[in-house]
Short mmCIF file of C-alpha atoms in Angstrom, two decimals:
data_model
loop_
_atom_site.label_atom_id
_atom_site.label_comp_id
_atom_site.label_asym_id
_atom_site.label_seq_id
_atom_site.Cartn_x
_atom_site.Cartn_y
_atom_site.Cartn_z
CA MET A 7 0.00 0.04 -0.14
CA ARG A 8 2.96 2.37 0.52
CA ASN A 9 3.19 3.08 -3.32
CA LEU A 10 -0.28 4.52 -3.19
CA ALA A 11 0.83 7.26 -0.76
CA ARG A 12 2.97 8.89 -3.34
CA VAL A 13 0.08 9.26 -6.19
CA HIS A 14 -3.11 11.20 -5.50
CA LEU A 15 -6.39 8.95 -5.82
CA GLY A 16 -8.16 11.67 -7.99
CA ALA A 17 -5.25 11.65 -10.47
CA LEU A 18 -5.55 7.86 -10.92
CA ARG A 19 -9.35 8.10 -11.58
CA ALA A 20 -8.64 10.79 -14.42
CA VAL A 21 -6.01 8.30 -15.87
CA GLU A 22 -8.45 5.40 -15.58
CA ALA A 23 -11.32 7.14 -17.12
CA ALA A 24 -9.29 8.98 -19.97
CA GLY A 25 -7.57 5.43 -20.82
CA ARG A 26 -11.07 3.66 -20.80
CA LEU A 27 -13.05 6.31 -22.64
CA GLY A 28 -10.19 7.49 -25.02
CA THR A 29 -10.62 11.35 -24.73
CA LEU A 30 -10.44 13.99 -22.18
CA ARG A 31 -13.97 15.23 -22.96
CA ALA A 32 -15.60 11.98 -22.28
CA ALA A 33 -13.49 11.50 -19.20
CA ALA A 34 -14.49 14.87 -18.08
CA GLU A 35 -18.19 14.30 -18.59
CA GLU A 36 -17.96 11.06 -16.54
CA LEU A 37 -16.18 12.56 -13.82
CA GLY A 38 -18.14 15.74 -13.70
CA VAL A 39 -15.23 18.03 -14.14
CA THR A 40 -13.65 20.19 -16.75
CA VAL A 41 -11.44 19.15 -19.52
CA GLY A 42 -8.67 21.14 -18.37
CA ALA A 43 -9.02 19.60 -14.80
CA VAL A 44 -8.77 15.89 -16.25
CA SER A 45 -5.56 17.07 -18.36
CA GLN A 46 -4.08 18.43 -15.20
CA GLN A 47 -4.68 15.30 -13.12
CA ILE A 48 -3.21 13.27 -15.76
CA LEU A 49 -0.22 15.41 -15.76
CA LYS A 50 0.05 15.37 -12.18
CA CYS A 51 -0.07 11.45 -12.08
CA GLU A 52 2.75 11.10 -14.66
CA ALA A 53 4.69 13.47 -12.82
CA GLU A 54 4.27 11.61 -9.52
CA LEU A 55 5.14 8.30 -11.27
CA GLY A 56 7.86 9.83 -13.20
CA ARG A 57 6.61 7.99 -16.42
CA THR A 58 4.53 8.87 -19.52
CA LEU A 59 1.30 6.96 -19.67
CA PHE A 60 -0.32 8.38 -22.83
CA GLU A 61 0.82 9.71 -26.35
CA ARG A 62 -1.18 12.70 -27.01
CA ARG A 63 -2.54 12.51 -30.78
CA PRO A 64 -5.22 14.66 -32.50
CA ARG A 65 -7.92 12.22 -32.13
CA GLY A 66 -7.32 11.48 -28.62
CA LEU A 67 -5.12 9.82 -26.07
CA VAL A 68 -3.43 6.49 -26.96
CA PRO A 69 -1.71 4.47 -24.02
CA THR A 70 1.94 3.92 -24.15
CA ASP A 71 3.11 0.14 -23.30
CA LEU A 72 3.32 1.10 -19.59
CA GLY A 73 0.15 3.07 -19.74
CA ALA A 74 -1.74 0.07 -21.04
CA ALA A 75 -0.52 -2.30 -18.23
CA VAL A 76 -1.23 0.35 -15.63
CA LEU A 77 -4.86 0.90 -17.01
CA GLU A 78 -5.57 -2.72 -16.90
CA ARG A 79 -5.01 -2.81 -13.27
CA LEU A 80 -6.51 0.51 -12.57
CA SER A 81 -9.98 -0.41 -14.12
CA ALA A 82 -9.91 -3.81 -12.34
CA GLY A 83 -9.07 -1.81 -9.13
CA PHE A 84 -11.64 0.84 -9.51
CA ALA A 85 -14.29 -1.78 -10.47
CA GLU A 86 -13.38 -3.53 -7.05
CA LEU A 87 -13.82 -0.08 -5.16
CA SER A 88 -17.04 0.64 -6.70
CA ALA A 89 -18.42 -2.74 -5.68
CA ALA A 90 -17.00 -2.05 -2.13
CA VAL A 91 -18.77 1.27 -2.16
CA ALA A 92 -21.99 -0.26 -3.41
CA LEU A 93 -21.94 -2.90 -0.85
CA ALA A 94 -21.49 -0.50 1.87
CA ASP A 95 -24.20 1.53 0.46
CA ARG A 96 -26.59 -1.21 -0.11
CA ARG A 97 -30.19 -0.15 0.00
CA ARG A 98 -32.74 -0.99 2.55
CA GLU A 99 -35.20 -3.80 2.16
CA ASP A 100 -37.82 -1.37 1.33
CA VAL A 101 -36.12 0.32 -1.47
CA LEU A 102 -35.74 -1.11 -5.03
CA THR A 103 -33.79 0.46 -7.98
CA VAL A 104 -34.66 -1.06 -11.41
CA SER A 105 -32.98 -0.47 -14.71
CA VAL A 106 -35.00 -0.60 -17.84
CA ALA A 107 -34.80 0.60 -21.32
CA PRO A 108 -36.86 3.86 -21.74
CA VAL A 109 -39.24 2.67 -24.34
CA LEU A 110 -40.21 -0.44 -22.18
CA ALA A 111 -40.64 1.95 -19.14
CA SER A 112 -42.80 4.62 -20.92
CA LYS A 113 -44.94 2.32 -23.01
CA TRP A 114 -45.50 -0.55 -20.54
CA LEU A 115 -43.88 -0.39 -17.06
CA VAL A 116 -45.06 3.07 -15.98
CA TRP A 117 -48.61 2.11 -16.61
CA ARG A 118 -48.58 -0.85 -14.32
CA LEU A 119 -46.19 0.31 -11.50
CA ASP A 120 -48.88 1.59 -9.38
CA ARG A 121 -50.38 -1.91 -9.03
CA PHE A 122 -47.05 -3.07 -7.56
CA THR A 123 -46.94 -0.20 -5.15
CA ARG A 124 -50.55 -1.03 -4.02
CA ALA A 125 -49.58 -4.59 -3.46
CA HIS A 126 -46.25 -3.70 -1.75
CA PRO A 127 -46.91 -0.17 -0.12
CA GLY A 128 -43.76 -0.63 2.01
CA ILE A 129 -41.43 -0.83 -0.95
CA ARG A 130 -40.19 2.23 -2.92
CA VAL A 131 -39.39 1.76 -6.33
CA ARG A 132 -36.79 3.92 -8.33
CA ILE A 133 -36.87 3.59 -12.12
CA ASP A 134 -33.50 4.17 -13.94
CA ALA A 135 -34.51 4.39 -17.55
CA ALA A 136 -31.30 3.78 -19.52
CA LEU A 137 -29.98 2.05 -22.74
CA ASP A 138 -26.70 1.26 -21.03
CA LEU A 139 -26.29 -2.46 -19.84
CA VAL A 140 -25.74 -1.72 -16.26
CA ASP A 141 -23.65 -4.22 -14.10
CA PRO A 142 -25.73 -4.88 -11.00
CA ASN A 143 -22.58 -6.39 -9.36
CA VAL A 144 -20.93 -2.83 -9.17
CA SER A 145 -23.81 -0.33 -9.01
CA ASP A 146 -26.69 0.62 -6.94
CA VAL A 147 -29.12 -1.12 -9.26
CA ASP A 148 -31.01 -4.22 -7.86
CA VAL A 149 -32.71 -5.40 -10.99
CA CYS A 150 -32.01 -4.86 -14.78
CA ILE A 151 -34.85 -5.87 -17.15
CA ARG A 152 -32.87 -6.65 -20.33
CA VAL A 153 -33.82 -7.31 -23.94
CA GLY A 154 -31.64 -9.75 -25.80
CA ARG A 155 -30.42 -13.39 -26.18
CA GLY A 156 -29.11 -13.84 -22.60
CA GLY A 157 -25.82 -15.40 -22.04
CA TRP A 158 -24.40 -12.07 -20.22
CA PRO A 159 -21.30 -13.12 -18.03
CA GLY A 160 -21.19 -12.30 -14.22
CA VAL A 161 -24.85 -12.07 -13.65
CA ARG A 162 -27.85 -14.20 -12.86
CA ALA A 163 -30.45 -13.83 -15.74
CA GLU A 164 -33.93 -15.39 -15.65
CA ARG A 165 -35.89 -15.57 -18.75
CA LEU A 166 -39.39 -13.91 -18.54
CA ILE A 167 -40.84 -14.04 -21.98
CA ALA A 168 -40.02 -14.41 -25.51
CA GLN A 169 -40.61 -11.36 -27.74
CA LEU A 170 -43.14 -11.86 -30.49
CA VAL A 171 -43.61 -9.45 -33.32
CA PHE A 172 -46.51 -8.50 -35.67
CA PRO A 173 -47.62 -5.54 -37.69
CA VAL A 174 -49.55 -2.73 -36.04
CA CYS A 175 -51.30 0.45 -37.53
CA ALA A 176 -54.03 2.93 -37.08
CA PRO A 177 -57.59 1.62 -37.39
CA ALA A 178 -58.13 3.72 -40.65
CA LEU A 179 -55.09 2.29 -42.11
CA ALA A 180 -56.05 -1.25 -40.99
CA ALA A 181 -58.87 -1.24 -43.42
CA ARG A 182 -56.52 -1.27 -46.41
CA LEU A 183 -54.96 -4.44 -45.33
CA ARG A 184 -56.61 -7.71 -46.14
CA THR A 185 -53.77 -10.02 -46.79
CA PRO A 186 -50.07 -9.81 -45.79
CA ALA A 187 -49.35 -9.06 -49.54
CA ASP A 188 -51.11 -5.65 -49.00
CA LEU A 189 -48.13 -4.34 -46.90
CA ALA A 190 -46.63 -3.53 -50.28
CA ARG A 191 -49.27 -0.69 -50.80
CA VAL A 192 -48.83 1.15 -47.41
CA PRO A 193 -46.07 3.27 -45.79
CA ILE A 194 -43.82 1.30 -43.36
CA VAL A 195 -42.54 3.08 -40.21
CA ALA A 196 -39.03 2.18 -39.90
CA GLU A 197 -36.68 1.98 -36.77
CA PRO A 198 -33.19 1.62 -38.13
CA ASN A 199 -31.63 0.30 -34.81
CA ALA A 200 -34.14 -2.31 -34.41
CA MET A 201 -32.69 -5.69 -33.13
CA PHE A 202 -34.87 -7.75 -35.91
CA THR A 203 -35.99 -7.09 -39.40
CA TRP A 204 -39.45 -7.34 -41.23
CA ASP A 205 -38.43 -10.67 -42.53
CA VAL A 206 -38.91 -12.26 -39.01
CA TRP A 207 -42.64 -11.73 -39.78
CA LEU A 208 -42.74 -11.64 -43.71
CA ALA A 209 -40.86 -14.92 -44.33
CA PRO A 210 -43.40 -17.11 -42.70
CA ASN A 211 -45.86 -15.54 -44.97
CA GLY A 212 -43.83 -16.33 -48.09
CA LEU A 213 -42.88 -12.63 -48.44
CA ASP A 214 -39.74 -10.66 -47.88
CA ALA A 215 -38.72 -7.00 -47.13
CA ARG A 216 -38.12 -6.11 -50.57
CA ILE A 217 -41.98 -5.49 -51.05
CA LEU A 218 -42.17 -2.89 -48.46
CA GLN A 219 -42.75 0.87 -49.16
CA ASP A 220 -40.59 3.62 -47.69
CA GLY A 221 -42.09 5.45 -44.91
CA PRO A 222 -41.07 7.63 -41.94
CA VAL A 223 -37.95 6.67 -40.14
CA TYR A 224 -37.52 7.26 -36.29
CA SER A 225 -34.40 6.52 -34.36
CA ASP A 226 -36.49 5.45 -31.27
CA ALA A 227 -39.07 2.77 -31.01
CA ALA A 228 -41.36 4.89 -28.77
CA LEU A 229 -41.66 7.49 -31.59
CA CYS A 230 -42.30 4.60 -34.14
CA PHE A 231 -45.19 3.75 -31.96
CA ASP A 232 -46.50 7.01 -32.00
CA ALA A 233 -46.19 7.53 -35.52
CA ALA A 234 -48.05 4.27 -36.04
CA MET A 235 -50.88 5.61 -33.73
CA ALA A 236 -50.82 8.84 -35.74
CA GLY A 237 -51.77 7.10 -38.99
CA GLN A 238 -48.24 7.55 -40.48
CA GLY A 239 -47.73 3.84 -41.48
CA VAL A 240 -47.46 0.22 -40.25
CA PHE A 241 -44.88 -0.58 -37.63
CA LEU A 242 -43.56 -4.07 -36.73
CA ALA A 243 -44.26 -4.08 -33.05
CA TRP A 244 -44.05 -6.53 -30.21
CA GLU A 245 -46.30 -7.65 -27.45
CA THR A 246 -44.94 -5.56 -24.33
CA LEU A 247 -45.03 -2.17 -26.12
CA ALA A 248 -48.21 -2.72 -28.27
CA ALA A 249 -50.44 -4.25 -25.46
CA ASP A 250 -52.02 -1.24 -24.10
CA ALA A 251 -52.39 0.74 -27.29
CA LEU A 252 -54.28 -2.32 -28.78
CA ALA A 253 -56.57 -2.63 -25.82
CA MET A 254 -57.37 0.95 -26.01
CA GLY A 255 -57.98 0.71 -29.77
CA ARG A 256 -55.43 3.22 -30.67
CA LEU A 257 -53.54 0.60 -32.57
CA VAL A 258 -54.81 -2.50 -34.54
CA ALA A 259 -53.17 -5.60 -35.47
CA PRO A 260 -54.70 -6.26 -38.89
CA PHE A 261 -53.17 -10.01 -38.99
CA PRO A 262 -53.36 -12.56 -36.26
CA ASP A 263 -49.98 -14.24 -36.75
CA ARG A 264 -47.21 -13.37 -34.24
CA TYR A 265 -43.72 -14.70 -34.76
CA PRO A 266 -40.77 -14.87 -32.30
CA THR A 267 -37.47 -12.99 -32.91
CA GLY A 268 -35.17 -15.24 -30.90
CA ILE A 269 -35.04 -12.37 -28.24
CA SER A 270 -36.33 -12.48 -24.79
CA TYR A 271 -37.10 -10.23 -21.88
CA TRP A 272 -34.89 -11.16 -18.94
CA PHE A 273 -34.73 -10.42 -15.06
CA VAL A 274 -31.13 -9.76 -14.49
CA THR A 275 -29.54 -9.42 -10.86
CA ALA A 276 -25.98 -9.64 -9.29
CA ARG A 277 -24.65 -13.20 -9.55
CA ASP A 278 -23.34 -13.28 -6.07
CA ARG A 279 -25.95 -11.31 -4.05
CA ALA A 280 -28.77 -12.92 -2.32
CA PRO A 281 -32.09 -11.28 -3.50
CA THR A 282 -33.68 -9.02 -1.20
CA ARG A 283 -37.27 -9.20 -0.09
CA ALA A 284 -38.11 -6.08 -2.52
CA VAL A 285 -36.36 -7.95 -5.39
CA SER A 286 -38.21 -11.28 -4.88
CA ALA A 287 -41.41 -9.35 -4.85
CA PHE A 288 -40.79 -7.43 -7.89
CA ARG A 289 -39.79 -10.64 -9.74
CA GLU A 290 -43.01 -12.31 -8.93
CA TRP A 291 -44.97 -9.19 -9.77
CA ILE A 292 -43.50 -8.40 -13.17
CA ALA A 293 -43.57 -12.08 -14.39
CA ALA A 294 -47.21 -12.07 -13.65
CA GLU A 295 -47.78 -8.83 -15.31
CA LEU A 296 -46.14 -9.86 -18.49
CA ARG A 297 -47.95 -13.31 -18.46
CA GLU A 298 -51.27 -11.44 -18.38
CA SER A 299 -50.55 -8.68 -20.96
CA CYS A 300 -48.17 -10.66 -23.33
CA PRO A 301 -49.68 -14.27 -23.40
CA GLY A 302 -48.17 -15.17 -26.68
CA GLY A 303 -44.48 -14.53 -25.30
CA ALA A 304 -45.27 -16.27 -22.12
CA ALA A 305 -46.61 -19.34 -23.80
CA ALA A 306 -43.40 -19.43 -26.10
CA VAL A 307 -41.06 -19.55 -23.01
CA LEU A 308 -43.05 -22.54 -21.62
CA ALA A 309 -43.25 -24.43 -24.98
#
């Protein structure tokens, strides 16, 4: 431990963040300081060590051979420190922090969360709506609701439901759709970053995406749903996000067929941490809610 006495911990944090993120600006944003402050901390660390850790290049910082070796250990060390702080700051049994994608939070979870609160009035839920894959082992997050194929290292993942997809549109537009081939004659709402393509639904119907017309393009799935409800075109939806709009009649599923994407919803928690009372209650509740609102996906898991 004596070696640490000659190097400032804040300087080491700046070095680790800059090395991991690649630029001073990104490191400054993560640490909540100015770019100049990060630069000064790195220079201070290099001076204290008596060695150069980075090459300064126009596109960012490139670790030297020594810097790369130091960064590997710094990243592992700060991960352990973060885990220690999270353990010391572990929430009470009556507080639950849930990480979930923004679109699932806004289109499905937020409309049901009051039912969990009524069933468990002693548990306070905090929703962290983010796209990042949070690591529950080293953060203050208790539960992550992830969408994917599973197989994430270092966590415990329980499959909740399979993701099934199907076309949805406004009722007026649905009147123009008698067979799947009619999709060639209507605008298609597109999400460029979707985890699946239209062929997931078209191929079982003997069609492919080449028949589809261009339509509005939105980078966010929630906006795609809103566009479909506004009558701008047909969107390839999935059960969790379309359930309420279908029940209210704001969207229509013109065809009965629903097909799996190979993607599922997962209940993800820390690998080596025993679930709290709040975590167990939330797992039971969300599994039941998903089975009720998405019976097709729930049945596919059991099949």
